[in-house]
Every structure is written in C-alpha cells, then in structure tokens.
Tab-separated table of C-alpha atoms in Angstrom:
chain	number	residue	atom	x	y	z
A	1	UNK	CA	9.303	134.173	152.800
A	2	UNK	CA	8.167	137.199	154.578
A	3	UNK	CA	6.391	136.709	158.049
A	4	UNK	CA	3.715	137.927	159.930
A	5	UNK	CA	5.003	140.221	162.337
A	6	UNK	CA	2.438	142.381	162.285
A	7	UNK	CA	-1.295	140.724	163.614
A	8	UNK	CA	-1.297	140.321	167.396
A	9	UNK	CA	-3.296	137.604	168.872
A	10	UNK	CA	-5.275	139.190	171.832
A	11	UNK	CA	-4.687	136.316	174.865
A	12	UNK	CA	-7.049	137.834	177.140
A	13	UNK	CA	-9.109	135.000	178.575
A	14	UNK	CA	-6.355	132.088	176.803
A	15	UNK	CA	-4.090	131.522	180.114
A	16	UNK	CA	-1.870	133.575	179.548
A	17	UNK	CA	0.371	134.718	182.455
A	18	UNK	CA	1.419	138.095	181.644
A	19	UNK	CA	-2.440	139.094	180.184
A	20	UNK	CA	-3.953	137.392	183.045
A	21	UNK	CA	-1.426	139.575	185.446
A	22	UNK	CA	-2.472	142.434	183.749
A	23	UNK	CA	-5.939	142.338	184.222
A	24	UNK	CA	-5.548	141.405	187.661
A	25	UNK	CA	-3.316	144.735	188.357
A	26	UNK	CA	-5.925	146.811	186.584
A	27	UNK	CA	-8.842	145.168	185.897
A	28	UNK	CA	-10.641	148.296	183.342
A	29	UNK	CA	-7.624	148.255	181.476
A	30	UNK	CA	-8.936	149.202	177.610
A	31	UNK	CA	-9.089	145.699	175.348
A	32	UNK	CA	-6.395	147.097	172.991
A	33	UNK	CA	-3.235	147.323	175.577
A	34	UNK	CA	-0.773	144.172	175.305
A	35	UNK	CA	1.484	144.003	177.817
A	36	UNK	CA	5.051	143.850	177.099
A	37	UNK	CA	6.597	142.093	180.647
A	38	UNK	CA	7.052	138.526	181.120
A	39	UNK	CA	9.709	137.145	178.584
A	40	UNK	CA	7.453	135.587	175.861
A	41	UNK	CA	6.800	136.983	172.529
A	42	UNK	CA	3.846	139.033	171.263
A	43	UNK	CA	4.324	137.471	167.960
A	44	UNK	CA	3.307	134.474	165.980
A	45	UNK	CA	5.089	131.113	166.050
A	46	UNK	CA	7.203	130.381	163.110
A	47	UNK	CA	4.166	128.899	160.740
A	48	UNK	CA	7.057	125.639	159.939
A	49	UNK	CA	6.866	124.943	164.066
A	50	UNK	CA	2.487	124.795	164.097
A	51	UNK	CA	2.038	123.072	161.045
A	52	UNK	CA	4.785	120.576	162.134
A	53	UNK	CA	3.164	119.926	165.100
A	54	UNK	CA	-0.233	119.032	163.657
A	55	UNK	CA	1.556	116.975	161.181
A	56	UNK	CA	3.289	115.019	163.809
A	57	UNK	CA	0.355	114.862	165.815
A	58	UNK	CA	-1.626	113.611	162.598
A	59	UNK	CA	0.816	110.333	162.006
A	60	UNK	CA	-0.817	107.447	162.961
A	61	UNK	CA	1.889	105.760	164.380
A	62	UNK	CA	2.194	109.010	167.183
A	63	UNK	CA	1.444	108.136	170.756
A	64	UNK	CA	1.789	111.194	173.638
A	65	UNK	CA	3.252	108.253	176.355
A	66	UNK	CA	6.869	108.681	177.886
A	67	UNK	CA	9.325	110.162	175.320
A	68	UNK	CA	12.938	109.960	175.278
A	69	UNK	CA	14.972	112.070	172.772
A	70	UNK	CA	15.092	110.387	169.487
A	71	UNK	CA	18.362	110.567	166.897
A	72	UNK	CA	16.859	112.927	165.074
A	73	UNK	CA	16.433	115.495	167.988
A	74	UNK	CA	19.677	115.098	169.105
A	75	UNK	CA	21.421	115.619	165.916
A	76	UNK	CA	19.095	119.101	165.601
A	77	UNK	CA	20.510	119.760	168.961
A	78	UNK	CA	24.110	119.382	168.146
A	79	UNK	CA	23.814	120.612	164.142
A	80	UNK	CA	22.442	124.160	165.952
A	81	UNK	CA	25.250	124.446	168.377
A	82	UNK	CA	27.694	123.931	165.815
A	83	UNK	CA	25.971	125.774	163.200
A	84	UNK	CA	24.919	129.097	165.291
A	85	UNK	CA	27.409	128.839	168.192
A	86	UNK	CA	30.728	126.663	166.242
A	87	UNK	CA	30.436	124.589	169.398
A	88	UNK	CA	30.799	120.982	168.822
A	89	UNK	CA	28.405	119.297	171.296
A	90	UNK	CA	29.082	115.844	172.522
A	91	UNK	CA	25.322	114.836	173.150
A	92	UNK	CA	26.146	112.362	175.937
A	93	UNK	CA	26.593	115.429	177.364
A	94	UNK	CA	22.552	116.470	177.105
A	95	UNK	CA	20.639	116.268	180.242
A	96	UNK	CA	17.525	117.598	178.696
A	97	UNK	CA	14.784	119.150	181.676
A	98	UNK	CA	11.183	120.322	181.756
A	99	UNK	CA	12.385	124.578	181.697
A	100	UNK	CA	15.508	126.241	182.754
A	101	UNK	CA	14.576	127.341	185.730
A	102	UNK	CA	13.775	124.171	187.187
A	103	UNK	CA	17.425	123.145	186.376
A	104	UNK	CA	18.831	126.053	188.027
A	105	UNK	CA	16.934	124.410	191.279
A	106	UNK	CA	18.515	121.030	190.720
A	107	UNK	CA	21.858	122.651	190.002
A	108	UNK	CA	22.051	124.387	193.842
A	109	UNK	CA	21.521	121.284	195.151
A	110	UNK	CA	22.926	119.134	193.590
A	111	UNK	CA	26.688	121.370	193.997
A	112	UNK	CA	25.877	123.148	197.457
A	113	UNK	CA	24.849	122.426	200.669
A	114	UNK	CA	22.359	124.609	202.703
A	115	UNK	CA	23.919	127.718	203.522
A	116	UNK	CA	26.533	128.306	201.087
A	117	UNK	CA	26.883	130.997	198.898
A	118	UNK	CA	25.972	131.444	195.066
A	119	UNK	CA	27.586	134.333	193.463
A	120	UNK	CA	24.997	136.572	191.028
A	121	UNK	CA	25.374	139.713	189.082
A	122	UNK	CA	22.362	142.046	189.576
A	123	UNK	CA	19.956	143.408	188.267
A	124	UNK	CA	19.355	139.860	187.296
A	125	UNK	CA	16.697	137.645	186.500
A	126	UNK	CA	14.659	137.639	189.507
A	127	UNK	CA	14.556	133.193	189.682
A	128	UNK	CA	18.507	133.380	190.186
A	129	UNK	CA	17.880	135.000	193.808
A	130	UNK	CA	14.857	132.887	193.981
A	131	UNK	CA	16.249	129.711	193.437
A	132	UNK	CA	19.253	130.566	196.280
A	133	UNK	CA	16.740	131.261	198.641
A	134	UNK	CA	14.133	128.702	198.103
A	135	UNK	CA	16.921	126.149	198.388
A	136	UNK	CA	18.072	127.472	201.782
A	137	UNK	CA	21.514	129.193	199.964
A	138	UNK	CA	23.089	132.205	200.317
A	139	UNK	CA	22.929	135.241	198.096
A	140	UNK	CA	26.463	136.472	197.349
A	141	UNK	CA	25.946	139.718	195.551
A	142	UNK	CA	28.309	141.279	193.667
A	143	UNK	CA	26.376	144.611	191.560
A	144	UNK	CA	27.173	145.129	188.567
A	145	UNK	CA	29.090	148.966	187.724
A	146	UNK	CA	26.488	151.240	186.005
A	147	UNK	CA	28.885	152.809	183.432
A	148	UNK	CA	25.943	155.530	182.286
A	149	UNK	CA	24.743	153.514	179.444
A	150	UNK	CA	26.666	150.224	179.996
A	151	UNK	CA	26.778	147.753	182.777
A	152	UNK	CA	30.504	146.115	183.560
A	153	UNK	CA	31.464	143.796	185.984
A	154	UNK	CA	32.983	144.554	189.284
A	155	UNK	CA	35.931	142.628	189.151
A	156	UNK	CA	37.322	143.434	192.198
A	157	UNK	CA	34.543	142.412	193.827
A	158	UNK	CA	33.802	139.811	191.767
A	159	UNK	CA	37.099	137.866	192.921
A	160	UNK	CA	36.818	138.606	197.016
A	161	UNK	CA	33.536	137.210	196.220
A	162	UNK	CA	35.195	134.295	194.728
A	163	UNK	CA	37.723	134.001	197.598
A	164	UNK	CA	35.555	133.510	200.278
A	165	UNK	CA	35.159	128.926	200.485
A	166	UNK	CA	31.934	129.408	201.261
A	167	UNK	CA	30.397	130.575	197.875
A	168	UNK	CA	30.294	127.690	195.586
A	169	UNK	CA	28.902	128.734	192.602
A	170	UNK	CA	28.498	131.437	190.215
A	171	UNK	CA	24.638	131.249	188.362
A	172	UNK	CA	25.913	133.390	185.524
A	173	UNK	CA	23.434	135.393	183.227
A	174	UNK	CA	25.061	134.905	179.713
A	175	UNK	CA	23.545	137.419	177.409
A	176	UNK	CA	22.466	139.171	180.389
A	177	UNK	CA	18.917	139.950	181.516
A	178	UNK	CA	17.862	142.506	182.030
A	179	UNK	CA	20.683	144.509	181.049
A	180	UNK	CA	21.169	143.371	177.778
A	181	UNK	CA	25.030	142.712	178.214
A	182	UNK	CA	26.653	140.142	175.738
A	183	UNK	CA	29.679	139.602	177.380
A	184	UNK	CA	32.846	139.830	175.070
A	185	UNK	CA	35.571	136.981	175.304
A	186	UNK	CA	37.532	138.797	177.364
A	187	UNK	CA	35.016	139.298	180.259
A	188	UNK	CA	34.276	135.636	180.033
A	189	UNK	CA	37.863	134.686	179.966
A	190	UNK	CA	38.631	136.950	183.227
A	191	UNK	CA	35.240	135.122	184.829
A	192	UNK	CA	36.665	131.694	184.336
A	193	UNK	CA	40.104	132.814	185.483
A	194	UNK	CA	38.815	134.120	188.547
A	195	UNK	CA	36.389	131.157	188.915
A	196	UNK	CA	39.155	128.247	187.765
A	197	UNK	CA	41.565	130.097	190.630
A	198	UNK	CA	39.113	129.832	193.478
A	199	UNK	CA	37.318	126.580	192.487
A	200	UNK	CA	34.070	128.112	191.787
A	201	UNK	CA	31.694	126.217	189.582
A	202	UNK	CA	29.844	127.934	186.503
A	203	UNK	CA	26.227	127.891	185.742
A	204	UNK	CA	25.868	129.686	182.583
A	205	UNK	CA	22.522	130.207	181.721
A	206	UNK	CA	22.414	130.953	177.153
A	207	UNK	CA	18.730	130.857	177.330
A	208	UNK	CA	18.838	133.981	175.209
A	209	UNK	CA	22.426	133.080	173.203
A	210	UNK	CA	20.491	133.129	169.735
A	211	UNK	CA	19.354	136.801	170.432
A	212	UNK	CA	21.911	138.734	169.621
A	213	UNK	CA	22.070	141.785	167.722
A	214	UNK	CA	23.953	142.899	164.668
A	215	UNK	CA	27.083	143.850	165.415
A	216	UNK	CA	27.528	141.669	168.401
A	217	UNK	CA	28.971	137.792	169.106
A	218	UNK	CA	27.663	135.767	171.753
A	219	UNK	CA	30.696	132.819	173.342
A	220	UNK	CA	29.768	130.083	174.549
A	221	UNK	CA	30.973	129.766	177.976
A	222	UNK	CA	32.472	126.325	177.733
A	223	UNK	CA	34.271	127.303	174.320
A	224	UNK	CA	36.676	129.550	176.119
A	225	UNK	CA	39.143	126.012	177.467
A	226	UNK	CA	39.179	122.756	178.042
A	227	UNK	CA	39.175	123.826	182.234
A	228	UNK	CA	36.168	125.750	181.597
A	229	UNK	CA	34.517	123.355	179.641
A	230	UNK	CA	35.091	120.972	182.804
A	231	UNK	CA	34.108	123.389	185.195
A	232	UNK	CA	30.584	124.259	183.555
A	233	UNK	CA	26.785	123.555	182.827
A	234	UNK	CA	25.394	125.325	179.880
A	235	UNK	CA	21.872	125.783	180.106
A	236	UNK	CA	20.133	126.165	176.702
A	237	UNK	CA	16.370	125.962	175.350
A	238	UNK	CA	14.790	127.051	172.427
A	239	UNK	CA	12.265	128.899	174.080
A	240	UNK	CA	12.800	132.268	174.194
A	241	UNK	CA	14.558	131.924	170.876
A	242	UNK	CA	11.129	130.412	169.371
A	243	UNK	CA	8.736	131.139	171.457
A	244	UNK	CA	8.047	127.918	173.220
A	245	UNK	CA	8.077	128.231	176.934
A	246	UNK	CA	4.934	126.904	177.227
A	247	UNK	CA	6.481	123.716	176.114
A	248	UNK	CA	9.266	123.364	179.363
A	249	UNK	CA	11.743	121.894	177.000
A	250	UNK	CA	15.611	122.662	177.704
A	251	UNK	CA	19.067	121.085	177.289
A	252	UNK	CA	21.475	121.384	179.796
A	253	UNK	CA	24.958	120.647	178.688
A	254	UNK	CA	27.263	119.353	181.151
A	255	UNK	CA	30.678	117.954	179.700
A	256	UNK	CA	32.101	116.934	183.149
A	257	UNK	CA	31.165	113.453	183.458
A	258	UNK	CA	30.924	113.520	187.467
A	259	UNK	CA	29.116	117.122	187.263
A	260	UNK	CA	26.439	115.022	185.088
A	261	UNK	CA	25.995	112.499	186.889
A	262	UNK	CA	25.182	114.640	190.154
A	263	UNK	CA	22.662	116.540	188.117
A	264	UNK	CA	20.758	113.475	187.184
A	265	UNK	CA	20.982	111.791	190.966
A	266	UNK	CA	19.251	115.597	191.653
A	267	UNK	CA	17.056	115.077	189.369
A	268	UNK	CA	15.950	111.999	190.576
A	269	UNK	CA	15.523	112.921	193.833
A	270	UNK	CA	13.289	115.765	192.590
A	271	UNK	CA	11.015	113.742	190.394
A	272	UNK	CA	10.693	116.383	187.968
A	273	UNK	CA	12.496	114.207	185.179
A	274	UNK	CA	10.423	114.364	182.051
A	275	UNK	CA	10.061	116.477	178.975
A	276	UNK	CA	6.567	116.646	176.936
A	277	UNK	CA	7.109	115.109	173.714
A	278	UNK	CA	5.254	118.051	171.922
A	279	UNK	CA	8.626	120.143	173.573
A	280	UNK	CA	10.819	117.863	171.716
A	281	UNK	CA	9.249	117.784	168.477
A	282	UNK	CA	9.022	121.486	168.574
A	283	UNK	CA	12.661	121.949	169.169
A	284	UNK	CA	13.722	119.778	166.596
A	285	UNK	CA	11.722	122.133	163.745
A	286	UNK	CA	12.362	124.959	165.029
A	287	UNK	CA	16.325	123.729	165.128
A	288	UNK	CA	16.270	122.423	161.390
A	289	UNK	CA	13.643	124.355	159.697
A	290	UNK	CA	12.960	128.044	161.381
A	291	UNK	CA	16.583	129.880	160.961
A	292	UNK	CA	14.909	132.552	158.535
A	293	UNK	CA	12.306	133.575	160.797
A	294	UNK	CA	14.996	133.761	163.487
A	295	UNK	CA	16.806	136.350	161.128
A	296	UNK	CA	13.387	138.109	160.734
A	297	UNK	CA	12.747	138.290	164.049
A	298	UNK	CA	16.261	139.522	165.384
A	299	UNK	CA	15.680	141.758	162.667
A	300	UNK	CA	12.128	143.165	164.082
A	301	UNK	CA	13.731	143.623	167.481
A	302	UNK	CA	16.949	145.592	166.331
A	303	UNK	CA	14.453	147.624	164.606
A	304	UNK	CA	12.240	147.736	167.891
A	305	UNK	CA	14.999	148.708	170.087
A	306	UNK	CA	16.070	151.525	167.323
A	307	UNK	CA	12.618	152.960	167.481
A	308	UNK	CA	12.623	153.417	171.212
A	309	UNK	CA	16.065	154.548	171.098
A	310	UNK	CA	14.912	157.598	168.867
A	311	UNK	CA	11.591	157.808	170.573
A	312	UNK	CA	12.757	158.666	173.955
A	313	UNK	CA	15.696	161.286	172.350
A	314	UNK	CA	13.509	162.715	170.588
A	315	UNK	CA	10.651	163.001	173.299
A	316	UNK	CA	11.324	161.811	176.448
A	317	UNK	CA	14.652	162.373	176.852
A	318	UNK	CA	14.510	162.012	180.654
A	319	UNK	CA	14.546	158.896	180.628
A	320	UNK	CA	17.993	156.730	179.045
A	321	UNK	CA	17.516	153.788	177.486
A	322	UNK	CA	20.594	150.986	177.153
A	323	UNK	CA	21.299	149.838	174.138
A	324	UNK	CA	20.585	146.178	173.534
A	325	UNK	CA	23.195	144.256	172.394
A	326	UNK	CA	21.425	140.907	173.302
A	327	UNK	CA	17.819	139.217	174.495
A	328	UNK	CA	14.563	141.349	173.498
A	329	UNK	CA	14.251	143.053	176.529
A	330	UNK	CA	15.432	146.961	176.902
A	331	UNK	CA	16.194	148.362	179.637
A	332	UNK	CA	15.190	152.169	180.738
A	333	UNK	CA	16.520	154.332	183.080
A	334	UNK	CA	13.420	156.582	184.585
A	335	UNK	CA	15.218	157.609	187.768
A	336	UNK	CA	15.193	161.472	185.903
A	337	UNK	CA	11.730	161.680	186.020
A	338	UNK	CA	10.078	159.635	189.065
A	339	UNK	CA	11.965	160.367	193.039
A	340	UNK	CA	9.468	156.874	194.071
A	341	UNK	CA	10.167	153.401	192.029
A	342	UNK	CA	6.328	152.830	193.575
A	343	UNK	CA	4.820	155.919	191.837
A	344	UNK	CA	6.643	155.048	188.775
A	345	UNK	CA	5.154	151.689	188.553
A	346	UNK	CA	1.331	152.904	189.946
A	347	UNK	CA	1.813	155.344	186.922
A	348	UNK	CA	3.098	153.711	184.452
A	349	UNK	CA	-0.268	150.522	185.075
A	350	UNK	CA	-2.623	152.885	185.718
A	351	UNK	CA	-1.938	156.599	183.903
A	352	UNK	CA	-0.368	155.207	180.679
A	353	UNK	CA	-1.473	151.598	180.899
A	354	UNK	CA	2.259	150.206	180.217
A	355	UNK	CA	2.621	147.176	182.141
A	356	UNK	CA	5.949	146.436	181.885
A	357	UNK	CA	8.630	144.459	184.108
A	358	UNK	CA	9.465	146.634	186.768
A	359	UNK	CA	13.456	146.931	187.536
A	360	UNK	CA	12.895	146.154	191.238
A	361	UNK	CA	12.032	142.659	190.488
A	362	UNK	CA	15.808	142.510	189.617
A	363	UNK	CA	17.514	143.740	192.511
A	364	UNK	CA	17.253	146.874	194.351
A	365	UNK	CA	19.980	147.957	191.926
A	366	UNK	CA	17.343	148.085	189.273
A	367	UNK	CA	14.347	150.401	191.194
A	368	UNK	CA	13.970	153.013	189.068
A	369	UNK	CA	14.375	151.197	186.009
A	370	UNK	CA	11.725	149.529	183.462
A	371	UNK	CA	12.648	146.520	181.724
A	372	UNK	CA	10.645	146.143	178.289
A	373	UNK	CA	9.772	143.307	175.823
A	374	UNK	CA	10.545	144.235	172.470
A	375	UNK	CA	9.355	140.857	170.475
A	376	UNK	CA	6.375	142.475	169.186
A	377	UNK	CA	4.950	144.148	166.494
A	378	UNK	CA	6.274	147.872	165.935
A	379	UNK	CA	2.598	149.735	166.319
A	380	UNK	CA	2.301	147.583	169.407
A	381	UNK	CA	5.499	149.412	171.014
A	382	UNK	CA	4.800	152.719	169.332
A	383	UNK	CA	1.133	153.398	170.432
A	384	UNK	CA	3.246	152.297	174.131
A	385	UNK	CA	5.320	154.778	174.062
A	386	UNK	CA	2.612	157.420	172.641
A	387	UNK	CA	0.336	156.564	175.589
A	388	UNK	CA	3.857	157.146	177.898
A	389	UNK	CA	4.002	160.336	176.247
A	390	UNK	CA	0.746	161.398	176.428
A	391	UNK	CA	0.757	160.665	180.595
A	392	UNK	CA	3.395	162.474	181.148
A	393	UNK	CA	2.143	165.154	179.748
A	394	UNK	CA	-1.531	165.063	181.053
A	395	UNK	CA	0.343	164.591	184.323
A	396	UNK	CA	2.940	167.165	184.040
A	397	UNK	CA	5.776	164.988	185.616
C-alpha cells in the first residue's frame, strides 16, 4: 500500500503550536507557507492508527475513565523493542508517563538534589537545559566538536566533566537532536565507560531511535552491558516515530529495580501520573500494524534530506548542510552568509517566510545554524527552499 505523502492539511486556526507560532511571529504571512519547526510531522497519520481509533472508540463496551496498560499494549511494547531494536524488554520494567519531557523533570529530581550538576551535549534539545534549570540544577556543559560536517564528542571533556562529584547525571540525546548524530557502539561504549567509572547515571532519551536512515544502526543504550543496563533509563514514545505527540504517551524503561522505584515515588509526588487511554490505544496500532508506513516515511525523509543536500550545492552553496543520519530534522550551517544569528532569523520569517527552528534555541553553540523538519511532503520543502533562494537574491546577501 502506497501512502499519502503528498496532501498537506493546512492547521491554521486547529491548535496547532507551530502554525499558531507562526502567525503570531508574522501575522500576513501568505496562507500557503507551512512551517517546518517544532518536531511534529506535516504529514498524515498512518490511515491503520485513525481508523483504529474510531473503531475502538465505536465498541460499546469502551469507557474513556482511568486506564492502565492492558496485555495487549504491553506485549506491542516489548514485540517492537525486540523486533526493531533486538532488545528484549522486561515490561515490569515500563513506567509509562504522559510525554518525555515530563519524565526528564521527574528524572532530575528524583536522582539529584538542588544544585548539582547534569551533564548535556549541545546544541541540544532546548527542554534538556530547561528541565536543569527549572528544577534548580546545574548545567554542566560539555560542546560537542564541530568536525566541518560532523559533530563528535569531546571526550576529554566529557570525562573531567564526569569527574567532578557534583554532576550526577548525564541527560543523553540518543539519535541526537538537532545534530542528527546516531551514535555508533563505540561512542556509546566509551560514554558508559566514562559514566560506569565516575558513577554517573544515564538518561538516554530514544525518542527518535526508529528514525534512522539507511545505512545507519541505532543501539540501544542499555544493550551495550549488564552495568549499563543497571545504570540507565531509556526513554521511548511512539510519538515522533508516528506522529502522536498530541497524545503524551511514553515508556520509560528502567531495569534497575531501586532506579524504578524512585521514579514512581517522583512521580507521585508530582501528580502527573496518568496516560490518556486514546495514547495507549494509539501506540499499540501503530506498534503492531503501521511498520510499512514507517518504511515509507523514513523513506520520504532520506529522500527529503537528499533533496536539500543537492539543493543547497547546487544553489546555495554558502550555506552546509549535515547529513542526517538520524531524526527528521537537518541541520544547516548559515554562518557563510549572515555575520548576526538575529538578522538571519528576522530574514529568514519575514523575507523568505521560512519559519524554521532557529539553532540558538539549542545552545549558543548552534547561533548561526537552522534546524529544519523534513517529515513533509517534498513540494512543501522545495517551494522552501525556492522562496530561500529567491530572498537571497532579491536581497543580495
């Protein structure tokens, strides 16, 4: 079965977050631009995971009370870590949360106490620094090396970051965004050496561990030994994968029986303990019946990425774009053409109506950079990149 990839649904006026930010940075701009920022897709849900959902919502014996995960969801759970990641998941193990991000908050405090560091890699995903800071923590920085095209670790860094007692915990981007890093098995066996010999705990978020692209293999963190396994929480959720954020549904996977059991006390103390049953139901389809238009779609965005790739030699060569190995978001290098990460973004909003994420957002490391959703259709990102073109021109930069 072939799928739509092609038919945008305008969201203007919907609730959506990126089109409403969009019209509230430039209110006149035209009705045809679709922004291509905030990490969810500008394509259509899997048609399995919709009519699914009206089906379930259709039974008669369906009630939307309190919902705990059922057998069935948990075996989808498990089947798709051993199926796409040849992890076998013990699902005591599940501590499923309402998002991600909100489990990143009850991680800090639930393994730190005010003050302490938590180790990050940036540019990173601007809640990491947000969640160290909101929770009265310490942002231990250690910048990733800008190889040209390629982003490594700083290892040496990396491990006197380590040393010092006070930084607890590393919140680990795993593929990495915004970069679009998969780290190879030897990078994440040197992190868990480092991290094993200084008795730093892992936080590996995989949100993005199904979005890899050809040629590449994501590793699941807690795959690499039995002393990382213990000395980890996985963080998983099929929504970037499927495009369900909307739904807050996650699974964090923590193997270390006393590590779980602090995450839940956290929770607790939080309140924020329950997932919608319309999340679960949607992850279990998407888990058992969507794999194809997973394959489509990683398809589409390899094909995406290639297009800009060739665009920008062939046109804009000024500004370098990395090559994605994982995630759908590219990143671009536009320190050639704009002196002023501020002039770049006023430009880019308001000359060639590209509203994109802007690389500031992830550290100053990243000002000067664009980061870019590529989960949409191809015209979509080609009439972007013609209006880019087009500015620049018009404004002879």
């Amino acid at each position: 079965m072939k799928f739509d990839f092609e038919n945008v649904i305008n969201r203007s006026g919907l609730g959506s977050s990126k089109w409403n930010e969009m019209k509230k940075i430039n209110p006149d701009v035209p009705e045809n631009i679709v922004p291509l920022s905030v990490a969810d897709m500008e394509l259509k849900n899997a048609p399995r995971i919709m009519e699914g959902i009206r089906a379930f919502l259709d039974a008669e014996k369906v009630t939307l009370g309190y919902t705990s995960p059922t057998e069935s969801y948990n075996e989808a759970v498990r089947s798709w870590m051993k199926k796409r990641h040849s992890w076998e998941v013990d699902m005591k193990w599940n501590v499923p949360t309402p998002g991600v991000v909100t489990a990143f908050f009850h991680a800090i405090r639930a393994y730190s106490q005010p003050g302490d560091g938590v180790i990050i890699f940036t540019p990173v995903y601007y809640p990491f620094k947000m969640a160290i800071e909101r929770n009265n923590r310490t942002v231990a920085d250690v910048p990733l090396v800008n190889r040209g095209l390629r982003y490594e670790i700083d290892w040496d860094r990396f491990e006197a970051a380590a040393r010092e007692r006070s930084n607890k915990l590393l919140l680990f981007c795993s593929p990495h965004n915004p970069v679009g890093r998969v780290w190879t098995e030897e990078e994440l066996r040197r992190v868990s050496d480092i991290c094993l010999k200084y008795n730093v705990l892992v936080l590996s978020d995989e949100i993005h561990n199904d979005l890899i692209m050809p040629g590449y293999k994501h590793t699941v963190y807690a795959t690499l030994s039995e002393d990382a396994l213990q000395n980890c929480l996985i963080f998983t959720s099929p929504s970037k994968t499927f495009n369900l954020a909307g739904l807050q549904t996650s699974n964090i996977l923590i193997p270390n029986e006393k590590l779980r059991e602090r995450f839940i006390e956290t929770m607790l103390d939080s309140g924020l303990v329950s997932v919608n049953i319309i999340g679960y139901k949607a992850c279990e389809i998407a888990y058992t019946q969507c794999e194809e238009w997973l394959t489509q779609a990683i398809g589409l965005i390899a094909q995406n990425a290639k297009l800009v790739e060739d665009y920008m030699k062939e046109n804009i060569p000024q500004i370098k774009v990395h090559p994605l190995e994982g995630t759908y978001l590219q990143w671009w290098d536009c320190r050639e053409l704009f002196d002023d990460y501020r002039e770049m973004e006023d430009f880019m909003q308001n000359k060639a109506y590209l509203f994109l994420d802007e690389g500031y957002l992830f550290g100053e490391n990243g000002q000067g950079f664009e980061r870019i959703n590529l989960a949409c259709p191809p015209h979509i990102l080609y009439d972007a990149l013609q209006r880019l073109k087009t500015a620049l021109e018009s404004s002879a930069i």
